[in-house]
mmCIF file of C-alpha atoms in Angstrom:
data_model
loop_
_atom_site.group_PDB
_atom_site.id
_atom_site.type_symbol
_atom_site.label_atom_id
_atom_site.label_comp_id
_atom_site.label_asym_id
_atom_site.label_seq_id
_atom_site.Cartn_x
_atom_site.Cartn_y
_atom_site.Cartn_z
ATOM 1 C CA MET A 1 46.465 -21.538 -138.305
ATOM 2 C CA SER A 2 46.172 -19.375 -135.306
ATOM 3 C CA ALA A 3 42.963 -18.276 -133.287
ATOM 4 C CA VAL A 4 41.963 -15.044 -132.791
ATOM 5 C CA ASN A 5 42.839 -13.402 -129.352
ATOM 6 C CA ALA A 6 39.547 -12.812 -127.797
ATOM 7 C CA SER A 7 40.840 -10.443 -125.289
ATOM 8 C CA SER A 8 41.892 -8.087 -128.169
ATOM 9 C CA ASP A 9 40.786 -4.443 -127.047
ATOM 10 C CA ASP A 10 40.848 -3.695 -130.874
ATOM 11 C CA ALA A 11 37.549 -1.393 -131.080
ATOM 12 C CA ILE A 12 36.382 -2.620 -134.332
ATOM 13 C CA TYR A 13 36.961 -6.652 -133.349
ATOM 14 C CA LEU A 14 34.948 -5.772 -130.012
ATOM 15 C CA ALA A 15 32.068 -4.027 -132.193
ATOM 16 C CA TYR A 16 31.719 -6.572 -134.798
ATOM 17 C CA ARG A 17 33.075 -9.996 -133.737
ATOM 18 C CA PHE A 18 29.486 -11.235 -133.128
ATOM 19 C CA ALA A 19 27.711 -9.062 -135.391
ATOM 20 C CA GLY A 20 27.534 -11.416 -138.241
ATOM 21 C CA PRO A 21 27.240 -10.053 -142.037
ATOM 22 C CA SER A 22 26.952 -6.436 -141.246
ATOM 23 C CA ALA A 23 26.899 -3.463 -144.012
ATOM 24 C CA ASP A 24 29.623 -1.652 -141.937
ATOM 25 C CA LEU A 25 32.296 -4.208 -143.495
ATOM 26 C CA ILE A 26 30.693 -5.849 -146.325
ATOM 27 C CA VAL A 27 29.804 -2.515 -148.026
ATOM 28 C CA PRO A 28 33.437 -1.617 -148.184
ATOM 29 C CA ALA A 29 34.789 -4.834 -149.180
ATOM 30 C CA ALA A 30 32.188 -5.258 -152.280
ATOM 31 C CA VAL A 31 33.411 -2.084 -153.307
ATOM 32 C CA LEU A 32 36.976 -2.440 -153.327
ATOM 33 C CA TYR A 33 36.534 -6.191 -155.028
ATOM 34 C CA ALA A 34 34.188 -4.741 -157.840
ATOM 35 C CA VAL A 35 37.019 -2.383 -158.781
ATOM 36 C CA ALA A 36 39.646 -5.531 -158.319
ATOM 37 C CA ALA A 37 37.433 -7.452 -160.439
ATOM 38 C CA VAL A 38 37.645 -4.847 -163.100
ATOM 39 C CA GLY A 39 41.302 -4.769 -162.568
ATOM 40 C CA ILE A 40 41.636 -8.533 -163.105
ATOM 41 C CA VAL A 41 39.829 -8.428 -166.545
ATOM 42 C CA SER A 42 42.006 -5.644 -167.515
ATOM 43 C CA ASN A 43 45.380 -7.036 -166.520
ATOM 44 C CA ALA A 44 44.387 -10.659 -167.981
ATOM 45 C CA THR A 45 43.425 -9.187 -171.178
ATOM 46 C CA VAL A 46 46.675 -7.292 -171.617
ATOM 47 C CA LEU A 47 48.782 -10.874 -170.523
ATOM 48 C CA VAL A 48 46.573 -12.718 -172.940
ATOM 49 C CA VAL A 49 47.124 -10.012 -176.217
ATOM 50 C CA THR A 50 50.833 -10.148 -175.345
ATOM 51 C CA VAL A 51 51.197 -13.967 -175.244
ATOM 52 C CA LYS A 52 49.109 -14.225 -178.563
ATOM 53 C CA SER A 53 50.627 -11.283 -180.396
ATOM 54 C CA GLY A 54 53.907 -11.832 -182.325
ATOM 55 C CA PHE A 55 54.360 -7.918 -182.377
ATOM 56 C CA LEU A 56 54.517 -7.160 -178.422
ATOM 57 C CA ARG A 57 57.880 -8.612 -177.955
ATOM 58 C CA GLY A 58 60.213 -5.542 -176.943
ATOM 59 C CA SER A 59 61.297 -5.454 -173.259
ATOM 60 C CA ALA A 60 59.014 -2.844 -172.570
ATOM 61 C CA ASN A 61 55.957 -5.253 -173.502
ATOM 62 C CA PHE A 62 57.783 -7.979 -171.446
ATOM 63 C CA LEU A 63 58.030 -5.561 -168.458
ATOM 64 C CA MET A 64 54.594 -4.382 -169.223
ATOM 65 C CA SER A 65 53.037 -7.901 -169.087
ATOM 66 C CA MET A 66 55.034 -8.366 -165.874
ATOM 67 C CA LEU A 67 53.500 -5.620 -164.140
ATOM 68 C CA CYS A 68 50.129 -6.612 -165.200
ATOM 69 C CA MET A 69 50.810 -10.499 -164.171
ATOM 70 C CA PHE A 70 51.789 -8.883 -160.394
ATOM 71 C CA GLU A 71 48.736 -6.743 -160.238
ATOM 72 C CA LEU A 72 46.291 -9.592 -161.428
ATOM 73 C CA ILE A 73 47.996 -11.734 -158.457
ATOM 74 C CA HIS A 74 47.567 -8.917 -156.042
ATOM 75 C CA GLN A 75 43.957 -8.198 -156.799
ATOM 76 C CA THR A 76 42.975 -11.792 -156.731
ATOM 77 C CA GLY A 77 44.138 -11.684 -153.184
ATOM 78 C CA HIS A 78 41.072 -9.585 -152.076
ATOM 79 C CA THR A 79 38.717 -12.104 -152.513
ATOM 80 C CA PHE A 80 39.822 -13.200 -148.898
ATOM 81 C CA PHE A 81 38.832 -10.396 -147.624
ATOM 82 C CA LEU A 82 35.351 -10.372 -149.016
ATOM 83 C CA VAL A 83 34.836 -13.944 -148.127
ATOM 84 C CA VAL A 84 35.483 -13.036 -144.287
ATOM 85 C CA VAL A 85 33.094 -10.433 -144.076
ATOM 86 C CA ILE A 86 30.414 -11.874 -146.195
ATOM 87 C CA SER A 87 30.354 -15.297 -144.051
ATOM 88 C CA GLY A 88 29.940 -13.325 -141.133
ATOM 89 C CA THR A 89 33.057 -14.429 -139.439
ATOM 90 C CA ASN A 90 34.173 -10.728 -139.974
ATOM 91 C CA PHE A 91 37.691 -11.496 -137.969
ATOM 92 C CA VAL A 92 40.305 -14.124 -138.584
ATOM 93 C CA SER A 93 43.733 -14.201 -136.844
ATOM 94 C CA LEU A 94 46.940 -12.168 -138.313
ATOM 95 C CA LEU A 95 48.666 -14.895 -138.949
ATOM 96 C CA THR A 96 45.819 -16.582 -140.769
ATOM 97 C CA ALA A 97 45.387 -13.571 -143.048
ATOM 98 C CA GLY A 98 49.325 -13.683 -143.698
ATOM 99 C CA LEU A 99 49.507 -17.112 -144.825
ATOM 100 C CA PHE A 100 46.117 -16.913 -146.900
ATOM 101 C CA MET A 101 47.419 -13.560 -148.639
ATOM 102 C CA ALA A 102 50.645 -14.200 -148.923
ATOM 103 C CA PRO A 103 50.699 -14.870 -152.636
ATOM 104 C CA MET A 104 48.857 -11.320 -152.765
ATOM 105 C CA ILE A 105 51.435 -9.614 -150.457
ATOM 106 C CA PHE A 106 54.427 -11.107 -152.710
ATOM 107 C CA ALA A 107 52.792 -9.852 -156.035
ATOM 108 C CA LEU A 108 51.925 -6.405 -154.369
ATOM 109 C CA ASN A 109 55.612 -5.926 -153.679
ATOM 110 C CA CYS A 110 56.917 -7.578 -156.747
ATOM 111 C CA GLY A 111 54.598 -4.912 -158.657
ATOM 112 C CA LEU A 112 56.370 -2.256 -156.924
ATOM 113 C CA MET A 113 59.791 -3.401 -158.328
ATOM 114 C CA ALA A 114 58.116 -3.896 -161.683
ATOM 115 C CA ILE A 115 57.313 -0.360 -161.809
ATOM 116 C CA PHE A 116 61.157 0.608 -161.017
ATOM 117 C CA CYS A 117 62.232 -1.739 -163.500
ATOM 118 C CA ALA A 118 59.998 -0.676 -166.331
ATOM 119 C CA ALA A 119 61.235 3.084 -165.664
ATOM 120 C CA PHE A 120 64.753 1.923 -165.305
ATOM 121 C CA ASP A 121 64.359 -0.071 -168.776
ATOM 122 C CA ARG A 122 63.103 3.388 -170.572
ATOM 123 C CA LEU A 123 65.870 5.249 -169.348
ATOM 124 C CA LEU A 124 68.515 2.844 -170.655
ATOM 125 C CA ALA A 125 66.867 2.515 -173.897
ATOM 126 C CA VAL A 126 66.944 6.367 -174.316
ATOM 127 C CA ALA A 127 70.258 7.312 -172.197
ATOM 128 C CA ALA A 128 72.450 4.784 -173.829
ATOM 129 C CA THR A 129 69.975 3.476 -176.897
ATOM 130 C CA HIS A 130 72.688 1.147 -178.652
ATOM 131 C CA LEU A 131 73.868 -0.491 -175.747
ATOM 132 C CA HIS A 132 70.388 -1.439 -174.569
ATOM 133 C CA LYS A 133 69.630 -2.765 -177.925
ATOM 134 C CA GLU A 134 72.681 -4.789 -178.116
ATOM 135 C CA ILE A 135 71.978 -6.021 -174.705
ATOM 136 C CA TYR A 136 68.546 -7.204 -175.582
ATOM 137 C CA LEU A 137 69.798 -8.534 -179.139
ATOM 138 C CA ARG A 138 72.724 -10.740 -177.495
ATOM 139 C CA PHE A 139 71.106 -11.163 -174.204
ATOM 140 C CA LYS A 140 67.319 -11.318 -174.687
ATOM 141 C CA TYR A 141 66.039 -13.816 -172.278
ATOM 142 C CA ALA A 142 68.872 -13.267 -169.589
ATOM 143 C CA TYR A 143 68.050 -9.158 -169.319
ATOM 144 C CA LEU A 144 64.112 -10.182 -169.092
ATOM 145 C CA LEU A 145 64.937 -13.035 -166.493
ATOM 146 C CA ALA A 146 67.122 -10.458 -164.880
ATOM 147 C CA HIS A 147 64.388 -8.165 -164.234
ATOM 148 C CA LEU A 148 61.981 -10.947 -163.090
ATOM 149 C CA PHE A 149 64.578 -12.042 -160.709
ATOM 150 C CA VAL A 150 64.883 -8.666 -158.842
ATOM 151 C CA CYS A 151 61.251 -8.417 -158.545
ATOM 152 C CA THR A 152 61.092 -11.652 -157.118
ATOM 153 C CA LEU A 153 63.862 -10.994 -154.927
ATOM 154 C CA TYR A 154 62.375 -7.944 -153.545
ATOM 155 C CA GLY A 155 58.715 -9.499 -153.125
ATOM 156 C CA ALA A 156 60.351 -12.308 -151.129
ATOM 157 C CA PHE A 157 62.075 -9.895 -148.714
ATOM 158 C CA THR A 158 59.113 -7.972 -148.149
ATOM 159 C CA LEU A 159 56.924 -10.989 -147.595
ATOM 160 C CA ASN A 160 59.611 -12.282 -145.191
ATOM 161 C CA TYR A 161 59.380 -9.572 -142.779
ATOM 162 C CA VAL A 162 55.469 -9.528 -143.072
ATOM 163 C CA LEU A 163 55.193 -13.235 -142.290
ATOM 164 C CA VAL A 164 57.696 -12.763 -139.107
ATOM 165 C CA TYR A 165 55.592 -9.850 -137.967
ATOM 166 C CA ALA A 166 52.453 -12.139 -138.271
ATOM 167 C CA PHE A 167 54.057 -14.993 -136.695
ATOM 168 C CA GLU A 168 55.062 -12.712 -133.501
ATOM 169 C CA ASN A 169 51.281 -11.339 -133.125
ATOM 170 C CA ALA A 170 49.578 -14.435 -134.283
ATOM 171 C CA GLY A 171 46.278 -13.810 -132.527
ATOM 172 C CA ASN A 172 45.886 -10.256 -133.610
ATOM 173 C CA PRO A 173 42.614 -9.838 -135.140
ATOM 174 C CA THR A 174 42.142 -8.927 -138.907
ATOM 175 C CA THR A 175 39.197 -8.610 -140.961
ATOM 176 C CA GLY A 176 41.283 -10.059 -143.713
ATOM 177 C CA VAL A 177 42.084 -6.758 -145.857
ATOM 178 C CA VAL A 178 45.679 -6.605 -146.832
ATOM 179 C CA ALA A 179 46.559 -3.246 -145.210
ATOM 180 C CA GLU A 180 45.929 -4.493 -141.746
ATOM 181 C CA THR A 181 48.969 -6.837 -142.422
ATOM 182 C CA LEU A 182 51.016 -3.996 -143.041
ATOM 183 C CA LEU A 183 50.797 -2.126 -139.725
ATOM 184 C CA GLY A 184 53.170 -1.242 -137.173
ATOM 185 C CA SER A 185 56.743 -1.510 -137.790
ATOM 186 C CA VAL A 186 56.016 -3.788 -140.996
ATOM 187 C CA GLY A 187 54.108 -0.775 -142.582
ATOM 188 C CA TYR A 188 56.607 1.738 -141.861
ATOM 189 C CA LYS A 189 59.126 -0.633 -143.712
ATOM 190 C CA PHE A 190 56.750 -1.231 -146.366
ATOM 191 C CA PHE A 191 55.876 2.360 -146.551
ATOM 192 C CA ALA A 192 59.734 3.562 -146.808
ATOM 193 C CA GLY A 193 60.518 0.391 -149.706
ATOM 194 C CA ALA A 194 57.694 1.954 -151.787
ATOM 195 C CA VAL A 195 58.428 5.868 -151.229
ATOM 196 C CA ILE A 196 62.076 5.049 -152.355
ATOM 197 C CA LEU A 197 61.074 2.879 -155.275
ATOM 198 C CA SER A 198 58.554 5.406 -156.686
ATOM 199 C CA LEU A 199 60.776 8.156 -156.373
ATOM 200 C CA CYS A 200 63.265 6.408 -158.410
ATOM 201 C CA SER A 201 60.667 5.681 -160.729
ATOM 202 C CA ILE A 202 59.692 9.211 -160.935
ATOM 203 C CA CYS A 203 63.138 10.184 -161.804
ATOM 204 C CA PHE A 204 63.744 7.803 -164.256
ATOM 205 C CA SER A 205 60.600 8.703 -165.990
ATOM 206 C CA GLN A 206 61.185 12.362 -165.740
ATOM 207 C CA GLU A 207 64.605 11.859 -167.637
ATOM 208 C CA THR A 208 62.959 9.996 -170.340
ATOM 209 C CA ASN A 209 59.517 11.847 -170.648
ATOM 210 C CA THR A 210 60.140 13.360 -173.884
ATOM 211 C CA ARG A 211 61.026 10.232 -175.591
ATOM 212 C CA LEU A 212 59.051 7.598 -173.134
ATOM 213 C CA VAL A 213 56.293 5.921 -174.741
ATOM 214 C CA ARG A 214 53.071 8.026 -173.427
ATOM 215 C CA SER A 215 51.167 4.926 -172.458
ATOM 216 C CA LEU A 216 54.095 3.654 -170.243
ATOM 217 C CA VAL A 217 54.471 7.105 -168.740
ATOM 218 C CA ILE A 218 50.507 7.211 -167.875
ATOM 219 C CA ILE A 219 50.666 3.722 -166.442
ATOM 220 C CA LEU A 220 53.653 4.601 -164.257
ATOM 221 C CA SER A 221 52.464 7.653 -162.885
ATOM 222 C CA ILE A 222 48.797 6.082 -161.790
ATOM 223 C CA SER A 223 50.480 3.165 -160.271
ATOM 224 C CA ILE A 224 53.067 5.357 -158.226
ATOM 225 C CA GLY A 225 50.356 7.818 -157.425
ATOM 226 C CA GLY A 226 47.961 5.178 -156.370
ATOM 227 C CA TYR A 227 50.610 3.470 -154.183
ATOM 228 C CA LEU A 228 52.031 6.594 -152.543
ATOM 229 C CA PHE A 229 48.212 7.999 -151.999
ATOM 230 C CA SER A 230 47.128 5.123 -150.424
ATOM 231 C CA LEU A 231 50.035 4.190 -148.343
ATOM 232 C CA ALA A 232 50.306 7.803 -146.875
ATOM 233 C CA LEU A 233 46.387 7.949 -146.381
ATOM 234 C CA TYR A 234 46.767 4.375 -144.481
ATOM 235 C CA GLN A 235 49.763 5.546 -142.392
ATOM 236 C CA LEU A 236 48.151 8.802 -141.211
ATOM 237 C CA LEU A 237 44.645 7.210 -140.606
ATOM 238 C CA TYR A 238 46.142 4.521 -138.566
ATOM 239 C CA ALA A 239 48.242 7.145 -136.458
ATOM 240 C CA PHE A 240 46.016 10.065 -136.013
ATOM 241 C CA GLY A 241 42.471 8.690 -137.216
ATOM 242 C CA HIS A 242 41.232 8.564 -133.607
ATOM 243 C CA LEU A 243 41.284 12.082 -133.760
ATOM 244 C CA PHE A 244 38.656 12.708 -136.158
ATOM 245 C CA GLY A 245 35.938 9.917 -135.651
ATOM 246 C CA SER A 246 34.802 6.688 -134.571
ATOM 247 C CA PRO A 247 36.906 3.713 -135.284
ATOM 248 C CA ILE A 248 34.773 2.077 -137.702
ATOM 249 C CA GLN A 249 34.418 5.694 -139.726
ATOM 250 C CA ILE A 250 38.019 5.750 -140.075
ATOM 251 C CA TRP A 251 38.437 2.362 -141.049
ATOM 252 C CA GLN A 252 36.012 2.846 -143.723
ATOM 253 C CA LEU A 253 37.790 6.180 -144.677
ATOM 254 C CA SER A 254 41.030 4.299 -145.160
ATOM 255 C CA PHE A 255 39.313 2.391 -148.203
ATOM 256 C CA ILE A 256 39.412 5.578 -150.469
ATOM 257 C CA GLY A 257 43.339 4.660 -150.828
ATOM 258 C CA GLY A 258 42.808 0.951 -151.520
ATOM 259 C CA VAL A 259 39.922 1.559 -154.274
ATOM 260 C CA LEU A 260 42.102 4.182 -156.243
ATOM 261 C CA LEU A 261 45.088 2.110 -155.733
ATOM 262 C CA ASN A 262 42.983 -0.604 -157.772
ATOM 263 C CA ALA A 263 41.503 1.504 -159.942
ATOM 264 C CA GLY A 264 44.882 2.470 -161.125
ATOM 265 C CA ALA A 265 46.112 -0.886 -161.653
ATOM 266 C CA ALA A 266 42.817 -1.605 -163.191
ATOM 267 C CA ALA A 267 43.765 1.213 -165.911
ATOM 268 C CA ASN A 268 46.560 -0.752 -167.548
ATOM 269 C CA ALA A 269 44.572 -2.127 -170.361
ATOM 270 C CA PRO A 270 42.573 1.202 -171.197
ATOM 271 C CA VAL A 271 45.236 3.214 -171.281
ATOM 272 C CA LEU A 272 47.260 1.141 -173.382
ATOM 273 C CA TYR A 273 44.341 0.846 -175.754
ATOM 274 C CA PHE A 274 43.787 4.729 -176.075
ATOM 275 C CA ASN A 275 47.923 5.582 -176.197
ATOM 276 C CA SER A 276 49.156 2.940 -177.856
ATOM 277 C CA THR A 277 48.707 2.452 -181.785
ATOM 278 C CA GLU A 278 50.428 -1.279 -181.495
ATOM 279 C CA TYR A 279 48.593 -2.419 -178.484
ATOM 280 C CA ARG A 280 45.075 -0.914 -180.008
ATOM 281 C CA ARG A 281 45.545 -2.748 -183.320
ATOM 282 C CA VAL A 282 46.334 -6.314 -181.443
ATOM 283 C CA PHE A 283 43.457 -5.705 -178.665
ATOM 284 C CA LYS A 284 40.694 -5.116 -182.075
ATOM 285 C CA LYS A 285 42.517 -8.419 -183.698
ATOM 286 C CA GLU A 286 41.668 -10.325 -180.512
ATOM 287 C CA TRP A 287 38.126 -8.924 -180.052
ATOM 288 C CA ARG A 288 37.321 -9.766 -183.530
ATOM 289 C CA ALA A 289 38.521 -13.132 -183.205
ATOM 290 C CA LEU A 290 36.915 -13.410 -179.983
ATOM 291 C CA THR A 291 33.638 -12.324 -181.299
ATOM 292 C CA GLU A 292 33.737 -14.583 -184.483
ATOM 293 C CA SER A 293 34.600 -17.700 -182.628
ATOM 294 C CA PHE A 294 31.296 -17.066 -180.684
ATOM 295 C CA GLY A 295 29.391 -16.128 -183.621
ATOM 296 C CA MET A 296 28.563 -12.560 -182.258
ATOM 297 C CA LYS A 297 29.936 -11.328 -185.572
ATOM 298 C CA ASN A 298 27.278 -12.796 -187.981
ATOM 299 C CA ALA A 299 24.667 -12.323 -185.054
ATOM 300 C CA VAL A 300 25.101 -8.504 -184.866
ATOM 301 C CA GLN A 301 25.428 -8.154 -188.600
ATOM 302 C CA ASN A 302 22.081 -10.064 -189.120
ATOM 303 C CA ILE A 303 20.495 -7.769 -186.585
ATOM 304 C CA THR A 304 21.847 -4.515 -187.988
ATOM 305 C CA ALA A 305 20.362 -6.080 -191.671
ATOM 306 C CA THR A 306 17.145 -6.855 -190.031
ATOM 307 C CA GLN A 307 17.031 -3.166 -188.136
ATOM 308 C CA VAL A 308 17.752 -1.821 -191.931
ATOM 309 C CA ARG A 309 14.823 -3.611 -193.550
ATOM 310 C CA SER A 310 12.462 -2.895 -190.620
ATOM 311 C CA THR A 311 13.183 0.803 -190.580
ATOM 312 C CA ASN A 312 13.081 1.269 -194.588
ATOM 313 C CA PRO A 313 10.004 -0.919 -196.031
ATOM 314 C CA ASN A 314 9.033 1.678 -198.307
ATOM 315 C CA LYS A 315 12.617 1.903 -199.500
ATOM 316 C CA ILE A 316 12.953 -1.587 -200.323
ATOM 317 C CA HIS A 317 9.666 -1.910 -201.485
ATOM 318 C CA SER A 318 9.831 1.021 -203.904
ATOM 319 C CA ARG A 319 13.179 -0.777 -204.947
ATOM 320 C CA GLN A 320 11.502 -3.971 -205.707
ATOM 321 C CA GLN A 321 8.805 -2.037 -208.011
ATOM 322 C CA MET A 322 11.767 0.071 -210.188
ATOM 323 C CA LYS A 323 13.121 -3.371 -210.906
ATOM 324 C CA SER A 324 9.765 -5.082 -212.049
ATOM 325 C CA ILE A 325 9.328 -1.943 -214.149
ATOM 326 C CA GLN A 326 12.561 -2.312 -215.841
ATOM 327 C CA ILE A 327 12.367 -6.282 -216.428
ATOM 328 C CA ASN A 328 9.017 -5.266 -218.018
ATOM 329 C CA ARG A 329 10.534 -2.362 -220.255
ATOM 330 C CA HIS A 330 12.742 -5.208 -221.744
#
């Protein structure tokens, strides 16, 4: 690990390096992590139901779960940033941040490629239905592993130049937020790659929009929009932010993109639930199994029955009287 360069002239570093725990840093970190925590649960839910269900075995289901897996790892990485600012450390070296967040950066870029793969798979399924079906039936695992390999390859490629930049600028102070590892030339490379993949994914989705699964279209649109907006916002603020406000205000403003991006990633499970009958059925089945395993279903039924009795005592009493009258008549 590397020490922070104490002679850095970064304005935020100079203002907060000895400030200890500061609300200016903690509030954005807490908001971002709260959204990410929802996303962690949401994406983990999709993974669990996909693994446990015997019905979600199509290529789209696999690619959807792969995207959720990468988003899950990506969002888990925000813990590092939260710990740095809550502890009052506030800053670590760029190299330290890069090494700690390497899995997050890797998964972030794998997720970008997973979006592209999902869109390409749907394009192939519509444009060449018989070919897609034949490939999937005859070479199912090879086909799915090929997508995973492409995602892994792109993730490793981008992680490589991020870490190279971190080693070259090891002492630069950073709060541990992932966007600060993607500054300068690294940021432009990352932005260019994300834009190219996103535009290709949009083109594929437009070509197949009439027959594409609605939930997948929505998820791709949200993910692509989130990436493009957050990346564009951060690059603009990094280049021209000093013209519009103080450094800390610009730094805080940049979190709008990050929050929206993570909110989009957290929407995977709700989108699938409300727009896919297949996923909704599986979600309900697993939820029932979960509630029954904890005895929640019986507890709810007992509470409901108790409430009915307490709210209708006269009706119950009158029914008992009617039964006794009928017995006496006989």
